[in-house]
Amino acid sequence: MAVASSSDVAILALGVVLAAAYLFRDSIFSSSTPKAVPVAPSKLANGHGNPRDFIAKMKEGKKRLIIFYGSQTGTAEEYAIRIAKEAKTKFGLTSLVCDPEEYDFENLDQVPEDSCVIFVMATYGEGEPTDNAVQLMENLTDSAFEFSNGQHGLEGLKYVVFGLGNRTYEHYNAIARQVDDELTKMGAVRIGERGEGDDDKSMEEDYLEWKDNFWPAFAEALGVEEGQGGDTPDFAVTELESHPPEKVYLGELSARALTKTKGIHDAKNPYASPVKISRELFQVGGDRNCVHVELDIEGSGITYQHGDHVGVWPLNPDVEVDRLLCALGLYSKKDTVINVDSLDPALAKVPFPVPSTYISVLRHYIDISAVAGRQILGVLAKFAPSPEADAFMRNLTSNKDEYAAVVANGCLKLGEVLQLAAGNDINAHPTPQNTTAWAIPFDIVISSIPRLQPRYYSISSSPKLNPTSVHVTAVVLKYESIANKLVASRWVHGVGSNFLLNIKHAANGETADASEGIEHISLPAYAIEGPRGAHKAEDVYKIPVHVRRSTFRLPTNPKSPVIMVGPGTGVAPFRGFIQERVALARRTLEKNGDDALADWGQISLFYGCRKSTEDFLYKDEWPQYTAELKGKFTMHCAFSREPPYKPDGSKIYVQDLIWDDRKNIADAILNGKGYVYICGDAKAMSKAVEEVLARILGEAKGGSEAEGAAEIKLMKERSRLMLDVWS
């Protein structure tokens, strides 16, 4: 190795000194005055502080109201926005409408004295909070949770509660009541009475009655006077003379659907699933329909489990789209491209993708097929085309009984009410010639009508047997309205199930009258080809869907007894349950031989329908499942409109079969630690089944029905009794 000379070292050292002097020249040769360092602006000052701090957002936006909504399907959010809009219109007060999942609650005690917190809370499942309200409820109910004051207390906090529930369920409005109780315990002060909406009767009427009494109490508590606000629009609608056609939403539910790019498929980006099979499950030629649809999910990235739900995104029927286009005077420019901008993004988000067209908004994006609400009729009255129409609308708005008799019992949609008020014939197919036009600004239509929501169905298959398809079992909703002095009784058709029926007809080349009988000629038609024909490829139709997860699951151990109660389409998830067990049985038998199922728990299904020859769902499949499960599966059937009947001649239902099998059921639950599942009607069936189970368990334990009810409650708490019911 070479050795450096002394001159080399000296030169190298000089170079290092000169380099250092250059690099640090500002420090060495600067004046004694320190150089000003630019300070980054405060993030909080620019509104970009802790995004989970709602107090900071309130102060920054000068909001006196903060509204939290616990919502599973979007309804509670809609009511929260309505309250915010009305506070702005009546009192000029602006609100912060918040998803509680996006905020922390340690500083709830810091809400200013001149402000208040409003809770709009839905109750989900068995008295549970909605998914987005779980953390909020944990904070309110946990006595160890401390607010910024170092206590679990909210002394003097002003609050309001409106709950959304369904009286047919055991835990009616449980979450709203719990919020109210917990806040009261902590020293908070409620303004007005707690509101409770009942979806079984009329959520809308309950809300209107509550808010009419609430606002005066609110005004007094916050020291505000009505009339300080103004009737300002939420949206600005602009007609676009030119816009690239490929960038206009014509019914697409997401940007990915419009641009045909790949991505995760969920509620924000539904998958257009090809219909592999669609068939009628009821007796052909009868007066009712039940549709079986198999949706192809291969290659979509969608997965599911037995017990999950599938969300089907329907559209409004052609006749209602035409009716409202005519009533709004927009028929001649239905394809005009429009853009929609929110004038208050914090309060009113544009509810659908834009730009779009008038006809696309009415067909795909807003729920024009729902019964018209009483409040919207009052909003639209001032646009009446005649004094008579104005008087008609105001009478419906102010006269609760008249509204109930004509609109609610008559099942009148908004377009029909507008026609009726103007003296038009609602039974004729609507045209611009026979329908009076109302000069209603389109922004008010968007503000007043909620977004068209997906319809959820219990998945009736198991991915273990059907990994590339999701099965849907949907009874087609069709019923007669109640006649009144203005409108005769007529058929009313559910949007989602009749959309599926349309798909079945088209996929199989059927006509409505050929397969459903003469009275079905008036079945509503839908634009099932989809936007730009994207939902039809040759003879295959597609349906936009997404999967919603559920906790409605079989026990993992097949040795646990299972009792399933599912009359009518309540049997849908249990078909998936049985398929799940059949798949496991096949693997077990193949691996361990013919006696491999000997220690499995008994699986009992209690099913009911009208007649074995008319509406027995999947009648031909059950014997096959029974054979594959080697005697471990038993099906009990109640046919209410065929013999045998009870000794007094009354009909036999599933709860009667459960009572007849009470010895085995008590043994399965108490000794076998079995699981019970109930699916179907919440109003009558579910309650009756729970009552008979309580009676059975009470007797088996040698006590009263009350003791049996306590056992039922314990089973629910331990997820051994699970319900998937609807009203």
mmCIF file with all atom_site columns, C-alpha atoms in Angstrom, residues 24-99:
data_model
loop_
_atom_site.group_PDB
_atom_site.id
_atom_site.type_symbol
_atom_site.label_atom_id
_atom_site.label_alt_id
_atom_site.label_comp_id
_atom_site.label_asym_id
_atom_site.label_entity_id
_atom_site.label_seq_id
_atom_site.pdbx_PDB_ins_code
_atom_site.Cartn_x
_atom_site.Cartn_y
_atom_site.Cartn_z
_atom_site.occupancy
_atom_site.B_iso_or_equiv
_atom_site.pdbx_formal_charge
_atom_site.auth_seq_id
_atom_site.auth_comp_id
_atom_site.auth_asym_id
_atom_site.auth_atom_id
_atom_site.pdbx_PDB_model_num
ATOM 1  C CA . PHE A 1 24 ? -21.067 27.069 5.994  1.00 0.00 ? 24 PHE A CA 1
ATOM 2  C CA . ARG A 1 25 ? -20.426 30.518 4.530  1.00 0.00 ? 25 ARG A CA 1
ATOM 3  C CA . ASP A 1 26 ? -23.865 31.851 5.583  1.00 0.00 ? 26 ASP A CA 1
ATOM 4  C CA . SER A 1 27 ? -23.210 31.004 9.216  1.00 0.00 ? 27 SER A CA 1
ATOM 5  C CA . ILE A 1 28 ? -19.584 32.190 9.284  1.00 0.00 ? 28 ILE A CA 1
ATOM 6  C CA . PHE A 1 29 ? -19.949 35.475 7.406  1.00 0.00 ? 29 PHE A CA 1
ATOM 7  C CA . SER A 1 30 ? -23.541 36.505 8.231  1.00 0.00 ? 30 SER A CA 1
ATOM 8  C CA . SER A 1 31 ? -24.381 39.532 10.360 1.00 0.00 ? 31 SER A CA 1
ATOM 9  C CA . SER A 1 32 ? -25.271 39.108 13.991 1.00 0.00 ? 32 SER A CA 1
ATOM 10 C CA . THR A 1 33 ? -28.960 39.613 13.188 1.00 0.00 ? 33 THR A CA 1
ATOM 11 C CA . PRO A 1 34 ? -30.637 36.171 12.915 1.00 0.00 ? 34 PRO A CA 1
ATOM 12 C CA . LYS A 1 35 ? -32.200 35.401 9.576  1.00 0.00 ? 35 LYS A CA 1
ATOM 13 C CA . ALA A 1 36 ? -36.014 35.245 9.587  1.00 0.00 ? 36 ALA A CA 1
ATOM 14 C CA . VAL A 1 37 ? -37.306 31.707 9.225  1.00 0.00 ? 37 VAL A CA 1
ATOM 15 C CA . PRO A 1 38 ? -40.676 31.385 7.447  1.00 0.00 ? 38 PRO A CA 1
ATOM 16 C CA . VAL A 1 39 ? -43.284 29.896 9.785  1.00 0.00 ? 39 VAL A CA 1
ATOM 17 C CA . ALA A 1 40 ? -45.727 27.401 8.326  1.00 0.00 ? 40 ALA A CA 1
ATOM 18 C CA . PRO A 1 41 ? -49.295 28.705 8.607  1.00 0.00 ? 41 PRO A CA 1
ATOM 19 C CA . SER A 1 42 ? -51.465 27.047 11.226 1.00 0.00 ? 42 SER A CA 1
ATOM 20 C CA . LYS A 1 43 ? -53.253 24.063 9.788  1.00 0.00 ? 43 LYS A CA 1
ATOM 21 C CA . LEU A 1 44 ? -56.153 24.652 12.137 1.00 0.00 ? 44 LEU A CA 1
ATOM 22 C CA . ALA A 1 45 ? -56.443 28.242 10.957 1.00 0.00 ? 45 ALA A CA 1
ATOM 23 C CA . ASN A 1 46 ? -56.823 26.978 7.403  1.00 0.00 ? 46 ASN A CA 1
ATOM 24 C CA . GLY A 1 47 ? -59.393 24.372 8.421  1.00 0.00 ? 47 GLY A CA 1
ATOM 25 C CA . HIS A 1 48 ? -56.999 21.479 8.085  1.00 0.00 ? 48 HIS A CA 1
ATOM 26 C CA . GLY A 1 49 ? -56.420 20.597 11.729 1.00 0.00 ? 49 GLY A CA 1
ATOM 27 C CA . ASN A 1 50 ? -57.485 17.330 13.304 1.00 0.00 ? 50 ASN A CA 1
ATOM 28 C CA . PRO A 1 51 ? -60.166 16.112 10.878 1.00 0.00 ? 51 PRO A CA 1
ATOM 29 C CA . ARG A 1 52 ? -61.842 14.253 13.756 1.00 0.00 ? 52 ARG A CA 1
ATOM 30 C CA . ASP A 1 53 ? -62.336 17.414 15.861 1.00 0.00 ? 53 ASP A CA 1
ATOM 31 C CA . PHE A 1 54 ? -65.949 18.511 15.314 1.00 0.00 ? 54 PHE A CA 1
ATOM 32 C CA . ILE A 1 55 ? -65.673 21.389 17.822 1.00 0.00 ? 55 ILE A CA 1
ATOM 33 C CA . ALA A 1 56 ? -62.959 23.028 15.715 1.00 0.00 ? 56 ALA A CA 1
ATOM 34 C CA . LYS A 1 57 ? -65.096 22.587 12.604 1.00 0.00 ? 57 LYS A CA 1
ATOM 35 C CA . MET A 1 58 ? -68.108 24.103 14.351 1.00 0.00 ? 58 MET A CA 1
ATOM 36 C CA . LYS A 1 59 ? -66.141 27.172 15.407 1.00 0.00 ? 59 LYS A CA 1
ATOM 37 C CA . GLU A 1 60 ? -64.421 27.545 12.063 1.00 0.00 ? 60 GLU A CA 1
ATOM 38 C CA . GLY A 1 61 ? -67.689 27.326 10.151 1.00 0.00 ? 61 GLY A CA 1
ATOM 39 C CA . LYS A 1 62 ? -69.641 29.341 12.743 1.00 0.00 ? 62 LYS A CA 1
ATOM 40 C CA . LYS A 1 63 ? -72.094 26.470 13.179 1.00 0.00 ? 63 LYS A CA 1
ATOM 41 C CA . ARG A 1 64 ? -74.413 26.439 16.170 1.00 0.00 ? 64 ARG A CA 1
ATOM 42 C CA . LEU A 1 65 ? -75.840 22.994 15.486 1.00 0.00 ? 65 LEU A CA 1
ATOM 43 C CA . ILE A 1 66 ? -74.075 19.689 15.095 1.00 0.00 ? 66 ILE A CA 1
ATOM 44 C CA . ILE A 1 67 ? -76.152 16.730 13.949 1.00 0.00 ? 67 ILE A CA 1
ATOM 45 C CA . PHE A 1 68 ? -74.899 13.159 14.307 1.00 0.00 ? 68 PHE A CA 1
ATOM 46 C CA . TYR A 1 69 ? -76.735 10.383 12.475 1.00 0.00 ? 69 TYR A CA 1
ATOM 47 C CA . GLY A 1 70 ? -76.620 6.660  13.116 1.00 0.00 ? 70 GLY A CA 1
ATOM 48 C CA . SER A 1 71 ? -77.685 5.213  9.785  1.00 0.00 ? 71 SER A CA 1
ATOM 49 C CA . GLN A 1 72 ? -77.506 1.744  8.217  1.00 0.00 ? 72 GLN A CA 1
ATOM 50 C CA . THR A 1 73 ? -79.434 2.307  4.982  1.00 0.00 ? 73 THR A CA 1
ATOM 51 C CA . GLY A 1 74 ? -79.270 6.096  4.628  1.00 0.00 ? 74 GLY A CA 1
ATOM 52 C CA . THR A 1 75 ? -82.690 6.986  6.067  1.00 0.00 ? 75 THR A CA 1
ATOM 53 C CA . ALA A 1 76 ? -81.381 8.508  9.312  1.00 0.00 ? 76 ALA A CA 1
ATOM 54 C CA . GLU A 1 77 ? -78.914 10.570 7.308  1.00 0.00 ? 77 GLU A CA 1
ATOM 55 C CA . GLU A 1 78 ? -81.803 11.885 5.180  1.00 0.00 ? 78 GLU A CA 1
ATOM 56 C CA . TYR A 1 79 ? -83.714 12.983 8.286  1.00 0.00 ? 79 TYR A CA 1
ATOM 57 C CA . ALA A 1 80 ? -80.570 14.589 9.736  1.00 0.00 ? 80 ALA A CA 1
ATOM 58 C CA . ILE A 1 81 ? -80.191 16.654 6.577  1.00 0.00 ? 81 ILE A CA 1
ATOM 59 C CA . ARG A 1 82 ? -83.880 17.598 6.679  1.00 0.00 ? 82 ARG A CA 1
ATOM 60 C CA . ILE A 1 83 ? -83.520 18.895 10.233 1.00 0.00 ? 83 ILE A CA 1
ATOM 61 C CA . ALA A 1 84 ? -80.458 20.914 9.196  1.00 0.00 ? 84 ALA A CA 1
ATOM 62 C CA . LYS A 1 85 ? -82.253 22.398 6.207  1.00 0.00 ? 85 LYS A CA 1
ATOM 63 C CA . GLU A 1 86 ? -85.273 23.371 8.270  1.00 0.00 ? 86 GLU A CA 1
ATOM 64 C CA . ALA A 1 87 ? -83.098 25.000 10.953 1.00 0.00 ? 87 ALA A CA 1
ATOM 65 C CA . LYS A 1 88 ? -81.487 27.077 8.224  1.00 0.00 ? 88 LYS A CA 1
ATOM 66 C CA . THR A 1 89 ? -84.812 28.011 6.599  1.00 0.00 ? 89 THR A CA 1
ATOM 67 C CA . LYS A 1 90 ? -86.612 28.847 9.853  1.00 0.00 ? 90 LYS A CA 1
ATOM 68 C CA . PHE A 1 91 ? -83.871 30.459 11.929 1.00 0.00 ? 91 PHE A CA 1
ATOM 69 C CA . GLY A 1 92 ? -80.920 31.071 9.622  1.00 0.00 ? 92 GLY A CA 1
ATOM 70 C CA . LEU A 1 93 ? -78.834 28.604 11.649 1.00 0.00 ? 93 LEU A CA 1
ATOM 71 C CA . THR A 1 94 ? -76.191 26.552 9.872  1.00 0.00 ? 94 THR A CA 1
ATOM 72 C CA . SER A 1 95 ? -75.417 22.993 10.912 1.00 0.00 ? 95 SER A CA 1
ATOM 73 C CA . LEU A 1 96 ? -72.604 20.480 10.763 1.00 0.00 ? 96 LEU A CA 1
ATOM 74 C CA . VAL A 1 97 ? -74.125 17.139 9.695  1.00 0.00 ? 97 VAL A CA 1
ATOM 75 C CA . CYS A 1 98 ? -71.749 14.370 10.744 1.00 0.00 ? 98 CYS A CA 1
ATOM 76 C CA . ASP A 1 99 ? -71.197 10.658 10.443 1.00 0.00 ? 99 ASP A CA 1
#
